[in-house]
PDB file of C-alpha atoms in Angstrom:
ATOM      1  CA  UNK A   1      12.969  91.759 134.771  1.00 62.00           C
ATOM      2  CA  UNK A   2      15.377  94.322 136.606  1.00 67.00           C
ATOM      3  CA  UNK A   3      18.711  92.551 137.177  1.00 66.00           C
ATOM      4  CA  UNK A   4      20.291  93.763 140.489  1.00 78.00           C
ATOM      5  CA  UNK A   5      23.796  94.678 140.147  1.00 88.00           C
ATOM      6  CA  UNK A   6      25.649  91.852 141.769  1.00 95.00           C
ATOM      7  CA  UNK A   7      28.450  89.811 140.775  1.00 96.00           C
ATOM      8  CA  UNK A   8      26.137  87.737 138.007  1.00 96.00           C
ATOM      9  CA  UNK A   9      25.197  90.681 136.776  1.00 96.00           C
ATOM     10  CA  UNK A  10      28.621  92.256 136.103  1.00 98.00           C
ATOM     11  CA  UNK A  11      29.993  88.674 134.773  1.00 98.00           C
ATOM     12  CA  UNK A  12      27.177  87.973 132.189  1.00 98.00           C
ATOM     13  CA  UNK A  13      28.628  91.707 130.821  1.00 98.00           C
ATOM     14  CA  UNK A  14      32.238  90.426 130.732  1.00 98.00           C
ATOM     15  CA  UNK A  15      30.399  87.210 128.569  1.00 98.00           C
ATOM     16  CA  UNK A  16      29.048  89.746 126.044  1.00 98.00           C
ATOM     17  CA  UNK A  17      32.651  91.029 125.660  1.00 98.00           C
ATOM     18  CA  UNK A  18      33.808  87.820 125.592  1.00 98.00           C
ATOM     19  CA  UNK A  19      31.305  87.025 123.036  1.00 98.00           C
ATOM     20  CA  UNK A  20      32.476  89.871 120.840  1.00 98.00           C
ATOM     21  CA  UNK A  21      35.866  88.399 120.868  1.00 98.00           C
ATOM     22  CA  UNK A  22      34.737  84.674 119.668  1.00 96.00           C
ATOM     23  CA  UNK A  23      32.943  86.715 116.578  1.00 96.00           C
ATOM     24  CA  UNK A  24      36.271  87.971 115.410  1.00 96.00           C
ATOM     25  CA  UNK A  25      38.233  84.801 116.121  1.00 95.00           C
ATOM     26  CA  UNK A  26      40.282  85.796 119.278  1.00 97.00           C
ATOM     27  CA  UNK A  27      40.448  83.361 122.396  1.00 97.00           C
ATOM     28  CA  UNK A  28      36.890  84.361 123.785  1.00 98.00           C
ATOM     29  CA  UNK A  29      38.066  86.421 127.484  1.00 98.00           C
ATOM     30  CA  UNK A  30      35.727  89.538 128.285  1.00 98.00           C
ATOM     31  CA  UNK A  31      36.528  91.850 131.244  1.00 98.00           C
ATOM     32  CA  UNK A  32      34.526  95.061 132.754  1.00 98.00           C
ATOM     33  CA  UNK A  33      35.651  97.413 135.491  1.00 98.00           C
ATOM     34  CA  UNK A  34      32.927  98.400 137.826  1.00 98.00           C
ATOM     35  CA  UNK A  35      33.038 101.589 140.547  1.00 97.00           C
ATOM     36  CA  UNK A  36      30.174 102.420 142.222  1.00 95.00           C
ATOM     37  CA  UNK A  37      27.451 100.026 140.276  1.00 95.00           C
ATOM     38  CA  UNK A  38      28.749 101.600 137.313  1.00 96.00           C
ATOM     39  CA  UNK A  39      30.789  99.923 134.350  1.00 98.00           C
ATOM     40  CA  UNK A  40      33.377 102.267 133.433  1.00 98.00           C
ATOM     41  CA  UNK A  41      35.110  99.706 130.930  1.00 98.00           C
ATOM     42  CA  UNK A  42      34.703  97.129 128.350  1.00 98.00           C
ATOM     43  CA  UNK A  43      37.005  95.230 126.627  1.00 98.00           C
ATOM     44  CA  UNK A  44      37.957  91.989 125.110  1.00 98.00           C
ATOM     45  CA  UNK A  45      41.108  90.469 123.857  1.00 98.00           C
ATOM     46  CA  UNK A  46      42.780  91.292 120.847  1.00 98.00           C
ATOM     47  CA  UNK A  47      46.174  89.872 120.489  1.00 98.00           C
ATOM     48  CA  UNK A  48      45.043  88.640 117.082  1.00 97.00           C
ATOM     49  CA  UNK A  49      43.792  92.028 115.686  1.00 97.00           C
ATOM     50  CA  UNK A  50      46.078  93.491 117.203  1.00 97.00           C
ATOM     51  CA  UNK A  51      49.235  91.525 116.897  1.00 96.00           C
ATOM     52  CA  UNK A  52      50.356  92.157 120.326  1.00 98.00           C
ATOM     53  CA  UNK A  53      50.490  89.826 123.463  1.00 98.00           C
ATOM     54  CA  UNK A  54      49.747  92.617 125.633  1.00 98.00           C
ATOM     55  CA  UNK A  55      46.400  93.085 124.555  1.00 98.00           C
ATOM     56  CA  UNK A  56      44.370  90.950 127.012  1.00 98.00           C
ATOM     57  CA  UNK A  57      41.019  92.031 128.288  1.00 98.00           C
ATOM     58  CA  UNK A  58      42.537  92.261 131.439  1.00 98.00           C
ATOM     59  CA  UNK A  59      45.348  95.158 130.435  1.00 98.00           C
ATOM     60  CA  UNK A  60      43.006  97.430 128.678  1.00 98.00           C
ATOM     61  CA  UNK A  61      40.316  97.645 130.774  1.00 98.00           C
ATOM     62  CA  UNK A  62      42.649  98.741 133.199  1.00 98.00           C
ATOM     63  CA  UNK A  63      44.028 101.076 130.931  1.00 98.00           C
ATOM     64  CA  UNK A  64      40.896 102.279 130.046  1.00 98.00           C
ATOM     65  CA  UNK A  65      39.451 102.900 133.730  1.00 98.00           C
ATOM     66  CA  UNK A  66      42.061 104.658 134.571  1.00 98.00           C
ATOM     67  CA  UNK A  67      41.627 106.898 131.642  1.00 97.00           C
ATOM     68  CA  UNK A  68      37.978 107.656 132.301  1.00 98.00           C
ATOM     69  CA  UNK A  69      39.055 108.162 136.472  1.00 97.00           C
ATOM     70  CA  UNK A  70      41.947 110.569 135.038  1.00 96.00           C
ATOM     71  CA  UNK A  71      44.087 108.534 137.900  1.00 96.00           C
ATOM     72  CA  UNK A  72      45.875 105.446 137.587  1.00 96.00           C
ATOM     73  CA  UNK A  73      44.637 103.974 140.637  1.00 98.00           C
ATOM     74  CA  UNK A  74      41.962 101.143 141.036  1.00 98.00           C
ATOM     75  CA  UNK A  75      41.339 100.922 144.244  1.00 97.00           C
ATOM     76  CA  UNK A  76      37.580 101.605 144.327  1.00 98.00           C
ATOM     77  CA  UNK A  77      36.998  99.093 141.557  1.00 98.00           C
ATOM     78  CA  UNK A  78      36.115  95.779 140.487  1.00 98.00           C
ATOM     79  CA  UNK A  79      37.260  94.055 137.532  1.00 98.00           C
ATOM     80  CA  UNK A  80      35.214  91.268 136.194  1.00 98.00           C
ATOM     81  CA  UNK A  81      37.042  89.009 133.916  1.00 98.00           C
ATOM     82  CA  UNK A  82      35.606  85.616 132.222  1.00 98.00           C
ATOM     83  CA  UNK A  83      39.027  83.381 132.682  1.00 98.00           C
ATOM     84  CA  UNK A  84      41.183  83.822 135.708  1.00 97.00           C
ATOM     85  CA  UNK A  85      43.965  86.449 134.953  1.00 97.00           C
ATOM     86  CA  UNK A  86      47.292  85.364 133.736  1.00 96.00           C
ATOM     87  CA  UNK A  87      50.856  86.306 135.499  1.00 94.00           C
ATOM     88  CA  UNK A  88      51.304  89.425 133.376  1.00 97.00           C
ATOM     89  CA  UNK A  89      47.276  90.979 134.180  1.00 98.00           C
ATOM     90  CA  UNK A  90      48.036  89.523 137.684  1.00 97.00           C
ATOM     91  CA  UNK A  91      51.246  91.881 138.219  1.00 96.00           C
ATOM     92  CA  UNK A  92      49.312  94.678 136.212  1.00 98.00           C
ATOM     93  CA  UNK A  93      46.075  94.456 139.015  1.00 98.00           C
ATOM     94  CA  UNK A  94      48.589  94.429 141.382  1.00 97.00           C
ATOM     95  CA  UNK A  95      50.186  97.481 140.273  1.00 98.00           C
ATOM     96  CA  UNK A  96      46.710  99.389 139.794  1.00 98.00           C
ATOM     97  CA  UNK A  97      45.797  98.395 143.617  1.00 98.00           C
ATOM     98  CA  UNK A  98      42.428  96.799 142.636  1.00 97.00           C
ATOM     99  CA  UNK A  99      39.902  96.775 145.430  1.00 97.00           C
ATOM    100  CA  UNK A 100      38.466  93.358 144.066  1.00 97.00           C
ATOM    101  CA  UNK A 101      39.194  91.113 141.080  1.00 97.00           C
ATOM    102  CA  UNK A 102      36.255  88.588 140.143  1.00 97.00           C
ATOM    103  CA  UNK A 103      36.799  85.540 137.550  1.00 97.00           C
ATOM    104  CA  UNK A 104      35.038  82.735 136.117  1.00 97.00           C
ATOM    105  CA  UNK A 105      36.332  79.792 134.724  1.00 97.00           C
ATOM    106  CA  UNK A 106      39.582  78.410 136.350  1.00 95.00           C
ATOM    107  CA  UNK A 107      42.952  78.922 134.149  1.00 94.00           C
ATOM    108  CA  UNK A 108      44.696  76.038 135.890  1.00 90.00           C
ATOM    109  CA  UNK A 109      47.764  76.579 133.402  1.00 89.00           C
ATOM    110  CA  UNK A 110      48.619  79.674 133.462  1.00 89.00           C
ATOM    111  CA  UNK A 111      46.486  81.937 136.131  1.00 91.00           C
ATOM    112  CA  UNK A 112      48.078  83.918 138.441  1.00 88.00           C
ATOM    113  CA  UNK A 113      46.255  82.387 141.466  1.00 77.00           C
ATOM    114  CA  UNK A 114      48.645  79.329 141.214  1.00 65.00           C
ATOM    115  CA  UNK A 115      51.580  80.670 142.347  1.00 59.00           C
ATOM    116  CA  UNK A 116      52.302  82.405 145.468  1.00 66.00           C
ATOM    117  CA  UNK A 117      49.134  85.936 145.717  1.00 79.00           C
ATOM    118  CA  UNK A 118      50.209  88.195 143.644  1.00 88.00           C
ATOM    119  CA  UNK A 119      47.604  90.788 143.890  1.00 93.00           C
ATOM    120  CA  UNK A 120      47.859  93.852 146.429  1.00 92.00           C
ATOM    121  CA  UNK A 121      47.340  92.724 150.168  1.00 92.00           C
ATOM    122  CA  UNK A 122      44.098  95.026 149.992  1.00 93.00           C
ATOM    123  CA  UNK A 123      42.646  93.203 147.050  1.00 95.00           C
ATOM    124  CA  UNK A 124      40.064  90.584 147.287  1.00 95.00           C
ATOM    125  CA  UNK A 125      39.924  87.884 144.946  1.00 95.00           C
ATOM    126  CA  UNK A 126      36.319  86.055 143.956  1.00 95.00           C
ATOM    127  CA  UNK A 127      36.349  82.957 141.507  1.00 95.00           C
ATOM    128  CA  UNK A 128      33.921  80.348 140.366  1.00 95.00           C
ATOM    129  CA  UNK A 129      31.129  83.047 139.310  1.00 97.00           C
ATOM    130  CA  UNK A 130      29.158  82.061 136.453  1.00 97.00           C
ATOM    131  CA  UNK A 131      32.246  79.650 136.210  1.00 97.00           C
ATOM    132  CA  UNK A 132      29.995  77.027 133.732  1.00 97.00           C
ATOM    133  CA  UNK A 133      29.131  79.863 131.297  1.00 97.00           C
ATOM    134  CA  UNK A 134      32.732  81.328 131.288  1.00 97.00           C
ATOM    135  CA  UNK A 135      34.263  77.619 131.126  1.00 97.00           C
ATOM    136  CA  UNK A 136      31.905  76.399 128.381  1.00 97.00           C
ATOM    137  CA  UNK A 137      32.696  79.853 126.115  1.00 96.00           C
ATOM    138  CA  UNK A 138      36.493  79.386 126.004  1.00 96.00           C
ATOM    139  CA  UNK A 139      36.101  75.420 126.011  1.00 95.00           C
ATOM    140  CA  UNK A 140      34.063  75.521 122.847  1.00 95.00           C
ATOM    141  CA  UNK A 141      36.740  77.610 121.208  1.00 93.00           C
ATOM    142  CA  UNK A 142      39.031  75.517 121.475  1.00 91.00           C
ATOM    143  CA  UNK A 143      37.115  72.185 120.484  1.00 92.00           C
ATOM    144  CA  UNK A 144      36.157  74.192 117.603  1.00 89.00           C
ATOM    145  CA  UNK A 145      39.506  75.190 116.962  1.00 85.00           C
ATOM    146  CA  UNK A 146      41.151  71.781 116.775  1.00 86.00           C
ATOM    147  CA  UNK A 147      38.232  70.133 114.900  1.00 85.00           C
ATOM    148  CA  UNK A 148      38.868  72.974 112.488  1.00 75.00           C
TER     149      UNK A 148
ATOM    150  CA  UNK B   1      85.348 104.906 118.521  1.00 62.00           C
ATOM    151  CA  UNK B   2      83.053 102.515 117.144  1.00 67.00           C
ATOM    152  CA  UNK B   3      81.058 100.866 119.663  1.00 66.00           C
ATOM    153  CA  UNK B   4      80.967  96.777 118.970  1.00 78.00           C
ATOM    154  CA  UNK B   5      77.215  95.559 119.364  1.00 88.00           C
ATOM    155  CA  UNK B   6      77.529  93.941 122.585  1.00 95.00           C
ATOM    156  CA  UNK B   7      75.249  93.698 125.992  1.00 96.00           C
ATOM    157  CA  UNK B   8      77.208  96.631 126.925  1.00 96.00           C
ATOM    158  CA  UNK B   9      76.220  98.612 123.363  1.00 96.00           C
ATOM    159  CA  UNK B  10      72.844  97.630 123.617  1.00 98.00           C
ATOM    160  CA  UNK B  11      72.333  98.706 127.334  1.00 98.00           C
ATOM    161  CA  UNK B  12      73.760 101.933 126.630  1.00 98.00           C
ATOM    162  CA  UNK B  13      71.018 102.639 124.645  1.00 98.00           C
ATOM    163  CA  UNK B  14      68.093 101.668 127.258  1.00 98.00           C
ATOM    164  CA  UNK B  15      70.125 103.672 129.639  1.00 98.00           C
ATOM    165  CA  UNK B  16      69.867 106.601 127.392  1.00 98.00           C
ATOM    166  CA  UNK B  17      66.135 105.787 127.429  1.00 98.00           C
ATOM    167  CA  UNK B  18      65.988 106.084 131.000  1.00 98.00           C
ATOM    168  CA  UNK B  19      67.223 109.222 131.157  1.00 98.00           C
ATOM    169  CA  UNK B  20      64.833 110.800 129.125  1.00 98.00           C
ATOM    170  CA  UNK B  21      62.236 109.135 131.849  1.00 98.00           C
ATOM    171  CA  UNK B  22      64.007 110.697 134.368  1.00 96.00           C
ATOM    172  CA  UNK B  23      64.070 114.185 133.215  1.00 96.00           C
ATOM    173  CA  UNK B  24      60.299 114.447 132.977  1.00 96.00           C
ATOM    174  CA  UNK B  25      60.076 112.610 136.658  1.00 95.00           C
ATOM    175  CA  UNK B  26      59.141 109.177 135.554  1.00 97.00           C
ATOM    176  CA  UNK B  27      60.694 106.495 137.731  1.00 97.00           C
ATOM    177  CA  UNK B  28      63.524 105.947 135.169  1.00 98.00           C
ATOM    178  CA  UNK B  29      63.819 102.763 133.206  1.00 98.00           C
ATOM    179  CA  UNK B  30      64.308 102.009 130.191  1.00 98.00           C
ATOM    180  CA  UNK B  31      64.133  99.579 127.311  1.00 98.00           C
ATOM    181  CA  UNK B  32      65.347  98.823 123.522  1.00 98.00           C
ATOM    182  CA  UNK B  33      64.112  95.537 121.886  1.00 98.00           C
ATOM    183  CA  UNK B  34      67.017  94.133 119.193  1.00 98.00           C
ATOM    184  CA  UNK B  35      66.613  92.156 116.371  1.00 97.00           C
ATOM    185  CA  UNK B  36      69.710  91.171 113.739  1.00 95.00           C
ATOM    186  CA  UNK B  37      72.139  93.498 116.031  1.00 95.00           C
ATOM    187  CA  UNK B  38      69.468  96.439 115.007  1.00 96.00           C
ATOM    188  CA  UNK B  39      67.285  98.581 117.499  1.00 98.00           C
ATOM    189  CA  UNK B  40      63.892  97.942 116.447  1.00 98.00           C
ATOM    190  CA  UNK B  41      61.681  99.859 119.432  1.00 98.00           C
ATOM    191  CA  UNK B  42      62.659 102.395 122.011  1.00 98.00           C
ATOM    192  CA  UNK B  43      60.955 102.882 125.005  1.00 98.00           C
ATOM    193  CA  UNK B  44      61.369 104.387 128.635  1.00 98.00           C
ATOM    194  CA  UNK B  45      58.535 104.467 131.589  1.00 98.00           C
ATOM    195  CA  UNK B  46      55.313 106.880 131.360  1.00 98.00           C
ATOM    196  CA  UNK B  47      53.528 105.522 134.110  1.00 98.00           C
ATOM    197  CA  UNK B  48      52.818 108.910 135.611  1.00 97.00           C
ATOM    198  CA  UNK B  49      52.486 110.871 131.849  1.00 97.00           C
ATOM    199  CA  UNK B  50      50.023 108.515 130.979  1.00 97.00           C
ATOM    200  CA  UNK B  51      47.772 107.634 134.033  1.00 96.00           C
ATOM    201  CA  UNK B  52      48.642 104.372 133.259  1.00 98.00           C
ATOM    202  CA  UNK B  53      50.029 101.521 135.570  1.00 98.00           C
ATOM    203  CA  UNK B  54      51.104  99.713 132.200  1.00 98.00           C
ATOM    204  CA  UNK B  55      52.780 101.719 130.545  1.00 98.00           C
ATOM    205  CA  UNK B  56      56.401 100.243 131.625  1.00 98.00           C
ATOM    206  CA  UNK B  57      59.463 100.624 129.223  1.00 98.00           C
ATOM    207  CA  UNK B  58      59.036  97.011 128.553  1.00 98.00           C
ATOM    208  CA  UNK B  59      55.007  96.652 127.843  1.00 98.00           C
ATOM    209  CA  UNK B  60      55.657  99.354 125.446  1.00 98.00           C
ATOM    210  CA  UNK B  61      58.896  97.605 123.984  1.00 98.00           C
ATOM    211  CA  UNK B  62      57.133  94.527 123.562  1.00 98.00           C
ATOM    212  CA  UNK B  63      54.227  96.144 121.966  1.00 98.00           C
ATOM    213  CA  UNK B  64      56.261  98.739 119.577  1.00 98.00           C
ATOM    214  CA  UNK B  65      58.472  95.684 118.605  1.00 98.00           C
ATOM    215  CA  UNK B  66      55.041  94.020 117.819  1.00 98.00           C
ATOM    216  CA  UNK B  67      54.104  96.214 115.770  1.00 97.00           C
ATOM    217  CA  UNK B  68      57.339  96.925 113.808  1.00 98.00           C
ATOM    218  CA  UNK B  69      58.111  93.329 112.601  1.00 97.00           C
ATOM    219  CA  UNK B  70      54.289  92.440 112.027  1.00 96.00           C
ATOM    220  CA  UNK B  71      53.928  89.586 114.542  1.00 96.00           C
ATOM    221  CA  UNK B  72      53.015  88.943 117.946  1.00 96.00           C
ATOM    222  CA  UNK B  73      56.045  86.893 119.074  1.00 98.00           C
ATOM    223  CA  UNK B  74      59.507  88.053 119.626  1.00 98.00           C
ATOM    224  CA  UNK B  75      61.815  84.630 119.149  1.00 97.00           C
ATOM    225  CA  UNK B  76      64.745  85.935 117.382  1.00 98.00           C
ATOM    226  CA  UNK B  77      64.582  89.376 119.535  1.00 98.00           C
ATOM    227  CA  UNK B  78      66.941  90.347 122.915  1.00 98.00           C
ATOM    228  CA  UNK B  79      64.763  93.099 125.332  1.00 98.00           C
ATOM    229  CA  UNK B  80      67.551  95.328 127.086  1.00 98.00           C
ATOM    230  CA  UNK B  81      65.810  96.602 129.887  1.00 98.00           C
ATOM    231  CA  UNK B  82      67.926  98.756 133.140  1.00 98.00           C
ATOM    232  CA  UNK B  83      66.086  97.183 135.654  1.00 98.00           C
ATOM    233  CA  UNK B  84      65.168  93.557 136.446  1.00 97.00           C
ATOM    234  CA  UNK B  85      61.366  93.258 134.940  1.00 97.00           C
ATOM    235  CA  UNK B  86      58.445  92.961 137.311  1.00 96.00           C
ATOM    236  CA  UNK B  87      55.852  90.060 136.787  1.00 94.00           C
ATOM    237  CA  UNK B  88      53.647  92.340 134.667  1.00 97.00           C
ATOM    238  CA  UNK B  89      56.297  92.707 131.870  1.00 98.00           C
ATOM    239  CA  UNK B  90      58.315  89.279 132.970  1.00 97.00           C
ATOM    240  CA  UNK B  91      54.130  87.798 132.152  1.00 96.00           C
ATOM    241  CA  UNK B  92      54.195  89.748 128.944  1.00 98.00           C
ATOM    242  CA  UNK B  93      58.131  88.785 127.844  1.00 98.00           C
ATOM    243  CA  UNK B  94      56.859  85.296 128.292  1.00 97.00           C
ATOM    244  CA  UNK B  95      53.536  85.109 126.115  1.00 98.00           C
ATOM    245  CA  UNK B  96      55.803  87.063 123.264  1.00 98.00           C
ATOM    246  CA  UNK B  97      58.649  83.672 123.844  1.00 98.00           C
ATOM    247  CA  UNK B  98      61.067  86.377 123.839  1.00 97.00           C
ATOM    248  CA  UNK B  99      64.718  84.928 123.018  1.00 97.00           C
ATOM    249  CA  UNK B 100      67.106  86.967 125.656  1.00 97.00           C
ATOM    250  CA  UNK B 101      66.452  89.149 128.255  1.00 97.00           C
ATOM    251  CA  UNK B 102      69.113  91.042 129.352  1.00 97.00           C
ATOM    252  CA  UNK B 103      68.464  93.508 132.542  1.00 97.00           C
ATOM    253  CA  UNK B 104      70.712  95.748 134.699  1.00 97.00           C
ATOM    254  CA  UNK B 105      70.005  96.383 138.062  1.00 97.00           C
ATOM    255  CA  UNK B 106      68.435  93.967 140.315  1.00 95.00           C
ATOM    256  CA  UNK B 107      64.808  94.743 141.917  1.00 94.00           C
ATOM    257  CA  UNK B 108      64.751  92.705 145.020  1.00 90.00           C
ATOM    258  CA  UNK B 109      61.599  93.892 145.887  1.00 89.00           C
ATOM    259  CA  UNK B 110      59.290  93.672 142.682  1.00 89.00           C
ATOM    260  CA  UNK B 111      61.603  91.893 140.237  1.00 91.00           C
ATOM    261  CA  UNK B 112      60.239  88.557 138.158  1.00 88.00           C
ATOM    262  CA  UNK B 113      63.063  86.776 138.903  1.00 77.00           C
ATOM    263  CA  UNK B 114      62.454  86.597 142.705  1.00 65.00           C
ATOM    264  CA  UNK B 115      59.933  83.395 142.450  1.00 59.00           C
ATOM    265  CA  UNK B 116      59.810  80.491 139.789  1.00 66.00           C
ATOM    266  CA  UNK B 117      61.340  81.208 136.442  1.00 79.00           C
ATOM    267  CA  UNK B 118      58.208  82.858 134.699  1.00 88.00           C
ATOM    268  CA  UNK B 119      59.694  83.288 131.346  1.00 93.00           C
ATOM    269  CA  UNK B 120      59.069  81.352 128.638  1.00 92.00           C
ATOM    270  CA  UNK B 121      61.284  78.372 128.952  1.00 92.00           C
ATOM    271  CA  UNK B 122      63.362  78.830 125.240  1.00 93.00           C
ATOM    272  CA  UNK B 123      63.991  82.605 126.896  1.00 95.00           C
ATOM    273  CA  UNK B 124      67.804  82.879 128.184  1.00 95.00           C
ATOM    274  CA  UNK B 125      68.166  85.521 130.956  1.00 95.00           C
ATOM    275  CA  UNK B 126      71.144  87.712 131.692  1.00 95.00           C
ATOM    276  CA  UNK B 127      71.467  89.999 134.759  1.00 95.00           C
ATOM    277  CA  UNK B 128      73.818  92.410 135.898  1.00 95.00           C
ATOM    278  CA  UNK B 129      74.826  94.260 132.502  1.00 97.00           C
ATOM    279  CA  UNK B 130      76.187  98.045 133.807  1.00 97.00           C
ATOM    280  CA  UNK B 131      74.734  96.746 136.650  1.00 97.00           C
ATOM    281  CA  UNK B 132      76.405 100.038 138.511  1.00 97.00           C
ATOM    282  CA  UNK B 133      75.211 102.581 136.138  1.00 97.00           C
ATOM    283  CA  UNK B 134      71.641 101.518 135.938  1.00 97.00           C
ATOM    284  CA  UNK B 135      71.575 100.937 139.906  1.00 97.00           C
ATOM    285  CA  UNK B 136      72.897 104.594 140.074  1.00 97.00           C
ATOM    286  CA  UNK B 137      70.778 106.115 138.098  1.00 96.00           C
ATOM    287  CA  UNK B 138      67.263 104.192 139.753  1.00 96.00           C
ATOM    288  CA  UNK B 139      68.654 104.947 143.681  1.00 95.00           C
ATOM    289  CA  UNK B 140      69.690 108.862 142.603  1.00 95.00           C
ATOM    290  CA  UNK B 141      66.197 109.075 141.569  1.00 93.00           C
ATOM    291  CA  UNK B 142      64.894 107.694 144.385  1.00 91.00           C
ATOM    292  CA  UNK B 143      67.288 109.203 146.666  1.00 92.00           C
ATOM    293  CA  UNK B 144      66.175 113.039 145.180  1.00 89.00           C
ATOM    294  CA  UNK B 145      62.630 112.328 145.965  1.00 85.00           C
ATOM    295  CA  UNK B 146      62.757 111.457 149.005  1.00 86.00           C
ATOM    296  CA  UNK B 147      64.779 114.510 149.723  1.00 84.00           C
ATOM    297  CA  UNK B 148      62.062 116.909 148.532  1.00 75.00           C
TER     298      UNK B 148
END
């Protein structure tokens, strides 16, 4: 079956990432960057691997966009990330003028939708897509996790 | 003279940073990350250099420090940064529980501090440390640029 390239589509690709990222023990969040139809990033946290806070999804797919666009503006893209983006990926969408940011599952503690918008005033924000896949990924981790 | 290792000392320092982002036309700020009275990372902005929206003197503090000590959080570290962090870096100062931050000059505009306290709540905040030099030193740049 051809999959059309809609927001499921682009979502069950930010699951593989996340995926990836429950293999090697990190808190299971996947994100992709989309222009055009095209994915022009992948990525998956790595705080653990890489010892470093900064290393959500979130930051280096948008580091890595704007590498492959040689410009560090986002503002023809999509990012598609499995748990809503914290404060600090908030600020750095924000920053990178995103034309459209698209979550999953809800981060009710600490997403940056909870507070006052602080995307751009251009970008628009889409949550709740394949929000029982995402939720049930990052869930399990964590029941795992404190059974463990 | 010997310098005592105070705010002042320390500040200094990420001033000297900034100038080094100036001269190569970076929006200048910089940012030293001290642990045990000792500098342990150095950093000033390369947004432009890099193509990269976060790449601020602090993201790069906080992962340099990282990466130095071995760990992902920064408890027994002070972040001297010239200007007041944005909610990017004020996000990423509060996922490494970062002990002190101590900034310079005030960003009413884009500055963390503007909403609810977003830091992690152990993290003690200090503002206004050569608040004049560091203000000078942002609003020359800006000033210059806008007379091109």
């Amino acid at each position: 079956m051809i999959e059309p390239f809609n927001d499921d589509y682009f979502m069950k690709q930010a699951l593989e990432e996340a995926k990836k990222a429950a293999e090697i023990g990190e808190i299971p969040v996947g994100a992709v960057v989309v222009a055009n139809n095209q994915i022009i990033a992948r990525s998956h946290n790595l705080t653990e691997k890489l010892n470093d806070v900064t290393a959500h999804a979130e930051m280096q797919a948008i580091t890595s966009a704007a590498e492959y666009l040689g410009g560090k503006y986002l503002n023809e893209c999509s990012l598609y990330v499995t748990l809503e983006p914290c404060i600090m990926c908030g600020g750095a969408l924000s920053w990178a003028q995103i034309k459209k940011v698209v979550f999953g599952a809800r981060d009710n503690k600490r997403g940056a939708s909870n507070g006052d918008n602080i995307y751009h005033p251009k970008t628009e924000v889409l949550s709740g897509v394949m929000e029982n896949e995402c939720s049930e990924l990052i869930n399990g981790f964590f029941t795992k996790k404190r059974k463990r």
